[in-house]
Short mmCIF file of C-alpha atoms in Angstrom, two decimals:
data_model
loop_
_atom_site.label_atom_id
_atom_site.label_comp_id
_atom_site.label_asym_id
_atom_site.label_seq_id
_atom_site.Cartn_x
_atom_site.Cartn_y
_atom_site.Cartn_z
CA UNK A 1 71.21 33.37 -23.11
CA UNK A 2 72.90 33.10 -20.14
CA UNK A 3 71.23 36.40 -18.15
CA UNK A 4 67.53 35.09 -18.56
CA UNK A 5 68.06 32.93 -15.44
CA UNK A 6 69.32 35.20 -13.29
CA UNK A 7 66.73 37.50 -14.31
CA UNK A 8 64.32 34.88 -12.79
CA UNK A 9 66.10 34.30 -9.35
CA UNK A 10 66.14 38.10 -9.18
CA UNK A 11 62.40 38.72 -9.33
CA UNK A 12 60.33 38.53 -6.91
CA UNK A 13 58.06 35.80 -6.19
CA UNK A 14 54.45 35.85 -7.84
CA UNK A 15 52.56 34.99 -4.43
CA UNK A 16 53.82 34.47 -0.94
CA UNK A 17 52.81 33.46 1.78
CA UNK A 18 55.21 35.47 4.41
CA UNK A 19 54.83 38.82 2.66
CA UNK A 20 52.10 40.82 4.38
CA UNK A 21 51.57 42.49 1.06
CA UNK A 22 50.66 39.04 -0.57
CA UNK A 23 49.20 37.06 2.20
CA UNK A 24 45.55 36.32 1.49
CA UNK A 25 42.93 38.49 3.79
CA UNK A 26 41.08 35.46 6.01
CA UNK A 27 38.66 37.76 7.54
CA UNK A 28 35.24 37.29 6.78
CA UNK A 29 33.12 39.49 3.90
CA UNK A 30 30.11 41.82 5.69
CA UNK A 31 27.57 41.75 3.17
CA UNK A 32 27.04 45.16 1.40
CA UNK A 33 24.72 47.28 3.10
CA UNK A 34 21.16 47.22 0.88
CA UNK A 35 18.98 50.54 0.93
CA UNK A 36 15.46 50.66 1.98
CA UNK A 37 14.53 51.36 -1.86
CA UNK A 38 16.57 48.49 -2.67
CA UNK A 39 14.86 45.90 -0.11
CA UNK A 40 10.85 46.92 -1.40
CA UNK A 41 11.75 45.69 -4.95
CA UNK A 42 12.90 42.93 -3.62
CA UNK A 43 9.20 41.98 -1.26
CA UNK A 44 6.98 39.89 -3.78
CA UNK A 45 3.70 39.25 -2.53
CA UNK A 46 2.38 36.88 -5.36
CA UNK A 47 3.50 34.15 -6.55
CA UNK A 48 3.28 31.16 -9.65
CA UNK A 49 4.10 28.14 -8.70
CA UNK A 50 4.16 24.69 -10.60
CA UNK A 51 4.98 21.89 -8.43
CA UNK A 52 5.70 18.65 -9.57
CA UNK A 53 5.67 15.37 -6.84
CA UNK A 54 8.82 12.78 -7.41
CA UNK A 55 8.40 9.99 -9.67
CA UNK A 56 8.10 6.93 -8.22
CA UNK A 57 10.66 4.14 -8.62
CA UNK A 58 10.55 0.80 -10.95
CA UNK A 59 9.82 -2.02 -9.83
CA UNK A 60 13.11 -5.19 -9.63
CA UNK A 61 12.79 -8.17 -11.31
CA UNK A 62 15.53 -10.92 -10.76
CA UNK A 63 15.22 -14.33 -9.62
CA UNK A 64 17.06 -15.81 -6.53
CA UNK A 65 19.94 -17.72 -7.39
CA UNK A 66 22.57 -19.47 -5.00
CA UNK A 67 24.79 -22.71 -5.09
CA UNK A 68 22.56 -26.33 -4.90
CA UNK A 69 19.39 -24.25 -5.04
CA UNK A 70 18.42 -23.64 -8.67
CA UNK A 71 14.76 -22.58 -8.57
CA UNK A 72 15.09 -19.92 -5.56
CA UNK A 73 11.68 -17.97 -7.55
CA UNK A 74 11.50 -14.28 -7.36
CA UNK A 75 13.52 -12.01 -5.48
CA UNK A 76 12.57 -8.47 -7.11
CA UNK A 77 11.61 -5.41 -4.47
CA UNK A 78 9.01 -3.05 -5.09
CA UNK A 79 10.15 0.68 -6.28
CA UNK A 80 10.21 3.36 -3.74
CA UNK A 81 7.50 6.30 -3.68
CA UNK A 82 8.46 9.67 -5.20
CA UNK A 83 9.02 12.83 -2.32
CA UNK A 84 6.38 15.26 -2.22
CA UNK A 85 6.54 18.87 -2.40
CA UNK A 86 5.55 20.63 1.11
CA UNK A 87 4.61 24.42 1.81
CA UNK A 88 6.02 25.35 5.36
CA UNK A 89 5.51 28.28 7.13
CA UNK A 90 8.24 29.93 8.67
CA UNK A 91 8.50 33.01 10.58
CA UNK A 92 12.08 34.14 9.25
CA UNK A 93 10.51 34.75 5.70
CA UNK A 94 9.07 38.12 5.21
CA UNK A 95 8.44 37.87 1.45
CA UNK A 96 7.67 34.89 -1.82
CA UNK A 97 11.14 36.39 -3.59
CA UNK A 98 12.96 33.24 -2.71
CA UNK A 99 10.16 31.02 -3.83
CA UNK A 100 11.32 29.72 -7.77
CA UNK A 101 8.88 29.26 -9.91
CA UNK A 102 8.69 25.01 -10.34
CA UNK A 103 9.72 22.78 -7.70
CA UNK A 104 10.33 18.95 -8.57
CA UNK A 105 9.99 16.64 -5.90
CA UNK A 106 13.03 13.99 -5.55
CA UNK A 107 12.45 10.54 -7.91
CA UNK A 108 11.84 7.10 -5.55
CA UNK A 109 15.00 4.35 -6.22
CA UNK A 110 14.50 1.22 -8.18
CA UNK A 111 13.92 -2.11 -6.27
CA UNK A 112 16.92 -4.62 -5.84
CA UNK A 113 17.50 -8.00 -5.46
CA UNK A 114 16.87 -10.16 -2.49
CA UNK A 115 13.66 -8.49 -1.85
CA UNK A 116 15.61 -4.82 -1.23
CA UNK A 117 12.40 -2.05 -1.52
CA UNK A 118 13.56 0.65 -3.60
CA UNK A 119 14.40 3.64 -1.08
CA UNK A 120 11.49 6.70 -0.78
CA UNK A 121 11.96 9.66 -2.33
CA UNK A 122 12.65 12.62 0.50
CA UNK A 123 10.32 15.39 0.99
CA UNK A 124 11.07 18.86 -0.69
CA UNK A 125 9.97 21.32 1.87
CA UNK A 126 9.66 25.11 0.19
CA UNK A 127 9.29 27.87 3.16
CA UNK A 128 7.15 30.39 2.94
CA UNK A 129 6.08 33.60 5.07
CA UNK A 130 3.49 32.97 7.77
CA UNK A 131 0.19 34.09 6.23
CA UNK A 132 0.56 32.93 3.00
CA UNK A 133 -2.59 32.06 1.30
CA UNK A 134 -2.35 29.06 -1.21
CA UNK A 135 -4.67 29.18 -4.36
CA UNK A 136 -5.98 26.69 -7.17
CA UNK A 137 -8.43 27.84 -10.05
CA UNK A 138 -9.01 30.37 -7.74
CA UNK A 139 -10.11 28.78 -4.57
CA UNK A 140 -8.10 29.12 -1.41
CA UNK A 141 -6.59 25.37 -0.88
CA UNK A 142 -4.62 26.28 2.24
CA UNK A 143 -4.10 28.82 4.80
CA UNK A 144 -0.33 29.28 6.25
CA UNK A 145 -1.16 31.27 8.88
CA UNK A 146 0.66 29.40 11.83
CA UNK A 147 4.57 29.09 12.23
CA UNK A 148 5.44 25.56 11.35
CA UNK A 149 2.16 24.91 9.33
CA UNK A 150 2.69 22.69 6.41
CA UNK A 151 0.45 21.94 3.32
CA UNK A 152 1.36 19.02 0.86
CA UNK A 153 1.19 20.51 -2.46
CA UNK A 154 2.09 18.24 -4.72
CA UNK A 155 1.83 14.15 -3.42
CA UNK A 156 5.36 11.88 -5.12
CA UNK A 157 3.93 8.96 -7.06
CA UNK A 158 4.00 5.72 -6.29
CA UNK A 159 6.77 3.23 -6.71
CA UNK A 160 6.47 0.45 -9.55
CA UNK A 161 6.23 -3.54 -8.04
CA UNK A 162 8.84 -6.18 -8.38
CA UNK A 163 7.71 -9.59 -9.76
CA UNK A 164 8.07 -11.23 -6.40
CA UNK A 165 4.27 -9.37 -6.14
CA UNK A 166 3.55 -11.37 -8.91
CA UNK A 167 4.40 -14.43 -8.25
CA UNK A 168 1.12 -17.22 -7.91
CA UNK A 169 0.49 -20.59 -8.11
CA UNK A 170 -0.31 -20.17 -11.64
CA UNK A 171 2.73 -18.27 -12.41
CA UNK A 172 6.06 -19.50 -10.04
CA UNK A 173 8.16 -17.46 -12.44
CA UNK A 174 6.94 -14.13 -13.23
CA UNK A 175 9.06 -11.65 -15.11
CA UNK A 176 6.55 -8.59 -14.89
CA UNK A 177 7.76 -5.85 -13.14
CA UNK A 178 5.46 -2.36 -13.06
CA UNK A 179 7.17 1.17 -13.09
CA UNK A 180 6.80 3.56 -10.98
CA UNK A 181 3.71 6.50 -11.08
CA UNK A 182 4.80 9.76 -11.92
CA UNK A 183 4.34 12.26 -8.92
CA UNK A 184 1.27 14.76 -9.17
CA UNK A 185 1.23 17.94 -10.83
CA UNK A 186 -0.09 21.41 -10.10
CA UNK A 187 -0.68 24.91 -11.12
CA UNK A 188 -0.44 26.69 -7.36
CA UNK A 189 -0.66 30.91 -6.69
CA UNK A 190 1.24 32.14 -3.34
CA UNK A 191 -0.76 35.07 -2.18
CA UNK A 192 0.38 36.74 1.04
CA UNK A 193 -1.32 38.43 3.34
CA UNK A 194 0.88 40.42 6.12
CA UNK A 195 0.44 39.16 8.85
CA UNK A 196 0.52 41.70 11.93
CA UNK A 197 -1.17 43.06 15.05
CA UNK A 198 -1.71 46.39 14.28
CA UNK A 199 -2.01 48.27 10.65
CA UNK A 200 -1.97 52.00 9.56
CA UNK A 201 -4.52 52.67 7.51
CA UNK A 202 -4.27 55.98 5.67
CA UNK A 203 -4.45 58.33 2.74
CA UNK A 204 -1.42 59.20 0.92
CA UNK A 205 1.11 61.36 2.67
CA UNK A 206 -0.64 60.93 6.34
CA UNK A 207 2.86 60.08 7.91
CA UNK A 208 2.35 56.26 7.80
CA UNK A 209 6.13 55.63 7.06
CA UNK A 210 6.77 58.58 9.54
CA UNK A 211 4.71 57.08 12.52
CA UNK A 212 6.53 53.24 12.11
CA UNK A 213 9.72 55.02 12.05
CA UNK A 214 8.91 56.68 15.20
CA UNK A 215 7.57 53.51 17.25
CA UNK A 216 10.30 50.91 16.02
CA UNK A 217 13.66 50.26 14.50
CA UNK A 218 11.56 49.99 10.77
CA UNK A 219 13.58 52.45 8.04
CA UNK A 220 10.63 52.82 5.04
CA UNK A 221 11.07 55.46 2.70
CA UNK A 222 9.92 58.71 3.49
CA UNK A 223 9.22 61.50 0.82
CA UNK A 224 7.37 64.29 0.30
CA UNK A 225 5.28 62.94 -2.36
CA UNK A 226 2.15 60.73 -2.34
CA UNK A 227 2.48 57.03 -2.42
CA UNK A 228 6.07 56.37 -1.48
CA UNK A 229 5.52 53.55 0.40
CA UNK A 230 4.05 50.57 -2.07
CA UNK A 231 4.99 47.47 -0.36
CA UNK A 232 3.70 47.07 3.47
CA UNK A 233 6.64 46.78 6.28
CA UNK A 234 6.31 45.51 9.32
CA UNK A 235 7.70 47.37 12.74
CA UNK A 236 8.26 45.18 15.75
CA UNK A 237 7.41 47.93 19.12
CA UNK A 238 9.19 46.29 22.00
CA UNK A 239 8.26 46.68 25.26
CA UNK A 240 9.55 46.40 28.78
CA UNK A 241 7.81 43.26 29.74
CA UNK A 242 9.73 41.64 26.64
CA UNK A 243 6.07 41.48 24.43
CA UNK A 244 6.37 42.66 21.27
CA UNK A 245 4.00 44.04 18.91
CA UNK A 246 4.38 44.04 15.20
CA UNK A 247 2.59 46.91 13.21
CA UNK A 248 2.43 47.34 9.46
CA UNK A 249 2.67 50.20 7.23
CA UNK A 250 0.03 49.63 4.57
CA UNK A 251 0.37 51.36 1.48
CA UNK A 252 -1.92 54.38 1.01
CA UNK A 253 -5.27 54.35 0.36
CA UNK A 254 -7.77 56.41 -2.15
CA UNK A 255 -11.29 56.69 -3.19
CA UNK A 256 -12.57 54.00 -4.65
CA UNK A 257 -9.81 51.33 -3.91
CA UNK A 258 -12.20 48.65 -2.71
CA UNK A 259 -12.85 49.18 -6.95
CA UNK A 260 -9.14 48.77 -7.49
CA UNK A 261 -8.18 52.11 -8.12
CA UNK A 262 -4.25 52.63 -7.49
CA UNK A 263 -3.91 49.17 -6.94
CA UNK A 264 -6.02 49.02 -3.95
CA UNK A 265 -6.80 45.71 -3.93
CA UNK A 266 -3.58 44.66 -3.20
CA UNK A 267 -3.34 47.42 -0.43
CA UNK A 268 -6.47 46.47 1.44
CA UNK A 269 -5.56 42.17 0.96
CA UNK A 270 -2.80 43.11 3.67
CA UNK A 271 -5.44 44.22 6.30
CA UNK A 272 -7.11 41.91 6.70
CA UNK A 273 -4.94 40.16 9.20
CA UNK A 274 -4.83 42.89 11.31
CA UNK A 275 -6.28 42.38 15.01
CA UNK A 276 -6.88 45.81 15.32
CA UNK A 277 -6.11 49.39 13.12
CA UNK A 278 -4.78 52.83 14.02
CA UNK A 279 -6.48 55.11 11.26
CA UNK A 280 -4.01 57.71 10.72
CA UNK A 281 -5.05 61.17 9.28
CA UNK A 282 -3.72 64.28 8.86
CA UNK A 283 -4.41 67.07 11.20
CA UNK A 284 -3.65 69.78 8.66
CA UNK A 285 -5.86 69.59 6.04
CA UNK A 286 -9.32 71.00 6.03
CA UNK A 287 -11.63 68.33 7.68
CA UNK A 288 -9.32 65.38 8.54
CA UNK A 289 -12.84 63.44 10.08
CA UNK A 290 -14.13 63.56 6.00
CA UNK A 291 -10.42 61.10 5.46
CA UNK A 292 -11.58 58.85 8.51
CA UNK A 293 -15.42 58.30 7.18
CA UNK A 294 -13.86 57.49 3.50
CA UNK A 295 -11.16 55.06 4.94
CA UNK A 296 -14.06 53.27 6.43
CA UNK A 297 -16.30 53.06 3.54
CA UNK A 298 -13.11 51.68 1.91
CA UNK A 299 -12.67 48.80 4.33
CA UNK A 300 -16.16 48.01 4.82
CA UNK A 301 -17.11 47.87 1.06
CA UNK A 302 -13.92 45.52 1.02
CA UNK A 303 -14.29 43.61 3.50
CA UNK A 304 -18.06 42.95 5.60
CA UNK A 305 -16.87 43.98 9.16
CA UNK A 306 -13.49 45.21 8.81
CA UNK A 307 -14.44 48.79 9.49
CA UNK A 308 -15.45 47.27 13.28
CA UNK A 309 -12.36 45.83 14.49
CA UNK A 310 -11.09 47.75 18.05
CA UNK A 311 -9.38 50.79 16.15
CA UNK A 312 -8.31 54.20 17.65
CA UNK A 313 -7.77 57.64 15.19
CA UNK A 314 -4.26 59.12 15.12
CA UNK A 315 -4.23 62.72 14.28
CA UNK A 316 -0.53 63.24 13.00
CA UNK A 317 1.19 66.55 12.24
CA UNK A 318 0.38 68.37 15.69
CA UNK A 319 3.61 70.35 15.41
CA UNK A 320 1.50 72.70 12.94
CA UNK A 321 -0.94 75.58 13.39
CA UNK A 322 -3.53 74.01 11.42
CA UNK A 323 -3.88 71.14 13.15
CA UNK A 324 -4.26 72.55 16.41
CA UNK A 325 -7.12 74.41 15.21
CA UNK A 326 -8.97 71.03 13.45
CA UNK A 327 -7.99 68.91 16.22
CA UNK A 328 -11.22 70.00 18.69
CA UNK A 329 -13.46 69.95 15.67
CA UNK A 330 -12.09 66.16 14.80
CA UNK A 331 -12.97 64.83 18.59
CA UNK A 332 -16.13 66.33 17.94
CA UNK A 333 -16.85 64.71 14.89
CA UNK A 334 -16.05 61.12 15.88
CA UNK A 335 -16.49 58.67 18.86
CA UNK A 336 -13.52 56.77 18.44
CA UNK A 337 -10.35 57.88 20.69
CA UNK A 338 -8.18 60.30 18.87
CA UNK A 339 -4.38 60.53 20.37
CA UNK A 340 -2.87 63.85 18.68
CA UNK A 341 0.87 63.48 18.11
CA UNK A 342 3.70 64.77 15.96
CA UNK A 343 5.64 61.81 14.08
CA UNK A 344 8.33 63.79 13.24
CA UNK A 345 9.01 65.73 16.50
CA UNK A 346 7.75 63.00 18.60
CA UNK A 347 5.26 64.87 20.71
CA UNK A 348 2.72 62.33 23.01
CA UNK A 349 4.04 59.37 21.25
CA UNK A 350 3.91 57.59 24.95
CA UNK A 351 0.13 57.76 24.99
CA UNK A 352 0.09 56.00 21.26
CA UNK A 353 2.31 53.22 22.76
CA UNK A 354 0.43 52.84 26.06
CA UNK A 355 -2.75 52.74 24.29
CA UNK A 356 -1.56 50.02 21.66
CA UNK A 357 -0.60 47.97 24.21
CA UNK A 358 -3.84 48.11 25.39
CA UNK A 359 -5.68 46.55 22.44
CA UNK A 360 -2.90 44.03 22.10
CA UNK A 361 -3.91 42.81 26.08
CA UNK A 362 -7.46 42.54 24.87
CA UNK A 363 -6.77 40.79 21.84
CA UNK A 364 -4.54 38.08 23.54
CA UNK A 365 -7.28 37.90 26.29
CA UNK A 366 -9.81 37.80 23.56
CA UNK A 367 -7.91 34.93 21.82
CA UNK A 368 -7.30 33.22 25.16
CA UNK A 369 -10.82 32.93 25.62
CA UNK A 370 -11.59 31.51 22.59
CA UNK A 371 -9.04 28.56 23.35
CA UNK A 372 -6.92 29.72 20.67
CA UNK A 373 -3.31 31.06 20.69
CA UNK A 374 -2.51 34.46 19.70
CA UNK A 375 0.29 35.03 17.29
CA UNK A 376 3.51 35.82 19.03
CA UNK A 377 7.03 37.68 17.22
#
């Protein structure tokens, strides 16, 4: 019919690129904003990993050939070796959620003619977070505890020979050629251990969450029921001086968690790389020092000597009545130094900050001492 094309030239366009309506947006995508909920299921602090090392590459086998030289013997290159698999620490990764499950290292290229070796196989380097403990059967293998640290965990294979490696005087023609070893295999757990200067170490509720919120730019959740906090984050307290101080929020403790009682085993693991420990306890209940002497029993029935490290008492929740009246009887009921404060009104939070950057001082001159570096963020 003769309307249908005018129809057509009548109608607009289905894209264009003049029309502001239709032009395509260029700008660049912000990535959608993830809550705090959101980012702990997404910290994994234990991981299965089967690693495989590259197969290694077959050996050549041809024979050198060219005009008015018949018998040139053989010419075949030996395989390449298979990539291994390599654990590297790096300080950008916080959690194991990016590390898969099996890693296969990259195969080693045949051998050519003329001699050519087969090319190697390249490393596959997986990065984990610093402090990441690396198990077999149950015995710790490796120790990533230093930025840039690498372990081999699976070794690539070696590559297969050419029959130029067999050629003798007993055998000026050989036509064996060998292929190439497959790469080795393992069965390897990821544990990690946080890795920070100071931890607080705390029942449920004690204003843990509260406290890091307080000192640094850290957002954990904050409720008012017990054990909201079940994955440890880390707050960086920055200073003038440009040092900064990382301190971790460890998950709540109870009675009888050295015993694994409300997972505590997995609570206390993260201590243990603390240099030094705030005990936090909570002024308002009837005889906070009874929380302090079970949070040590915990740690020391954990761990031989981790109740010792250079630690200083907390008493949060000054802003109520009760806790001005228990805060005298706590000083006299332990040696250690107790700073009173208020994480949610921020009352003498200065004297918390001064005095943690006290025991960081000691611990880098401690460290310093020793010949060894202390860790830096």
């Amino acid at each position: 019919a003769p309307w249908k094309p005018i129809l057509l030239l009548l109608s607009p366009p289905a894209f264009s690129t003049t029309c502001a309506r239709c032009a395509k947006d260029r700008r660049l995508r912000q990535k959608r904003a993830i809550s705090e909920r959101q980012l702990t299921r997404y910290f994994v602090d234990h991981r299965k990993v089967r690693v495989v090392g590259g197969r290694g590459g077959q050996g050549g086998c041809s024979f050198y050939s060219e005009p008015r030289k018949i018998f040139g013997g053989p010419d075949g290159g030996n395989g390449g070796d298979g990539g291994h698999v390599i654990l590297k620490a790096d300080q950008q990764m916080k959690s194991l959620s990016s590390v898969l499950p099996f890693y296969q290292g990259f195969h080693g290229e045949r051998g050519g003619k003329k001699n050519c070796y087969g090319a190697n196989g390249a490393c596959m380097y997986v990065k984990v977070p610093v402090g990441t403990l690396v198990k077999e059967d149950g015995e710790v293998v490796a120790d990533l505890s230093q930025h840039g640290e690498e372990y081999v965990a699976a070794y690539g294979g070696a590559g297969g020979r050419g029959n130029r490696f067999f050629l003798s005087n007993e055998n000026r023609a050989p036509v064996l050629c060998t292929p190439g070893e497959p790469g080795q295999e393992r069965v390897l757990h990821l544990e990690l251990k946080t890795t920070a200067h100071a931890g607080l170490v705390g029942f449920p509720n004690a204003g843990k969450s509260s406290l890091l919120r307080a000192i640094s730019r850290a957002k954990p959740a904050v409720a008012a029921y017990p054990f909201t906090t079940l994955n440890p984050h880390v707050g960086i307290v920055h200073y003038q001086d440009y040092e900064q101080i990382a301190v971790a929020d460890i998950p709540g403790l109870i009675k009888g968690a050295h015993l694994n009682r409300g997972l505590g085993v997995s609570f206390l693991k993260h201590i243990e790389r603390c240099r030094f420990l705030l005990y936090v306890v909570d002024l308002s209940v009837p005889q906070p020092w009874v929380q302090l002497q079970h949070l040590k029993h915990e740690l020391q029935q954990y761990e031989e000597g981790l109740a010792e490290r250079p630690c200083v008492v907390v008493g949060n929740k000054i802003d109520l009545a009760e806790s001005r009246i228990n805060l005298p009887l706590l000083r006299e009921q332990v040696s250690e130094r107790v700073i009173a404060l208020s994480a949610l009104t921020g009352d003498n939070l200065e004297e918390l900050l001064w005095h943690l950057r006290e025991l960081y001082d000691a611990y880098v001159k401690t460290e310093q001492s020793r010949g060894q570096s202390p860790v830096k963020w």
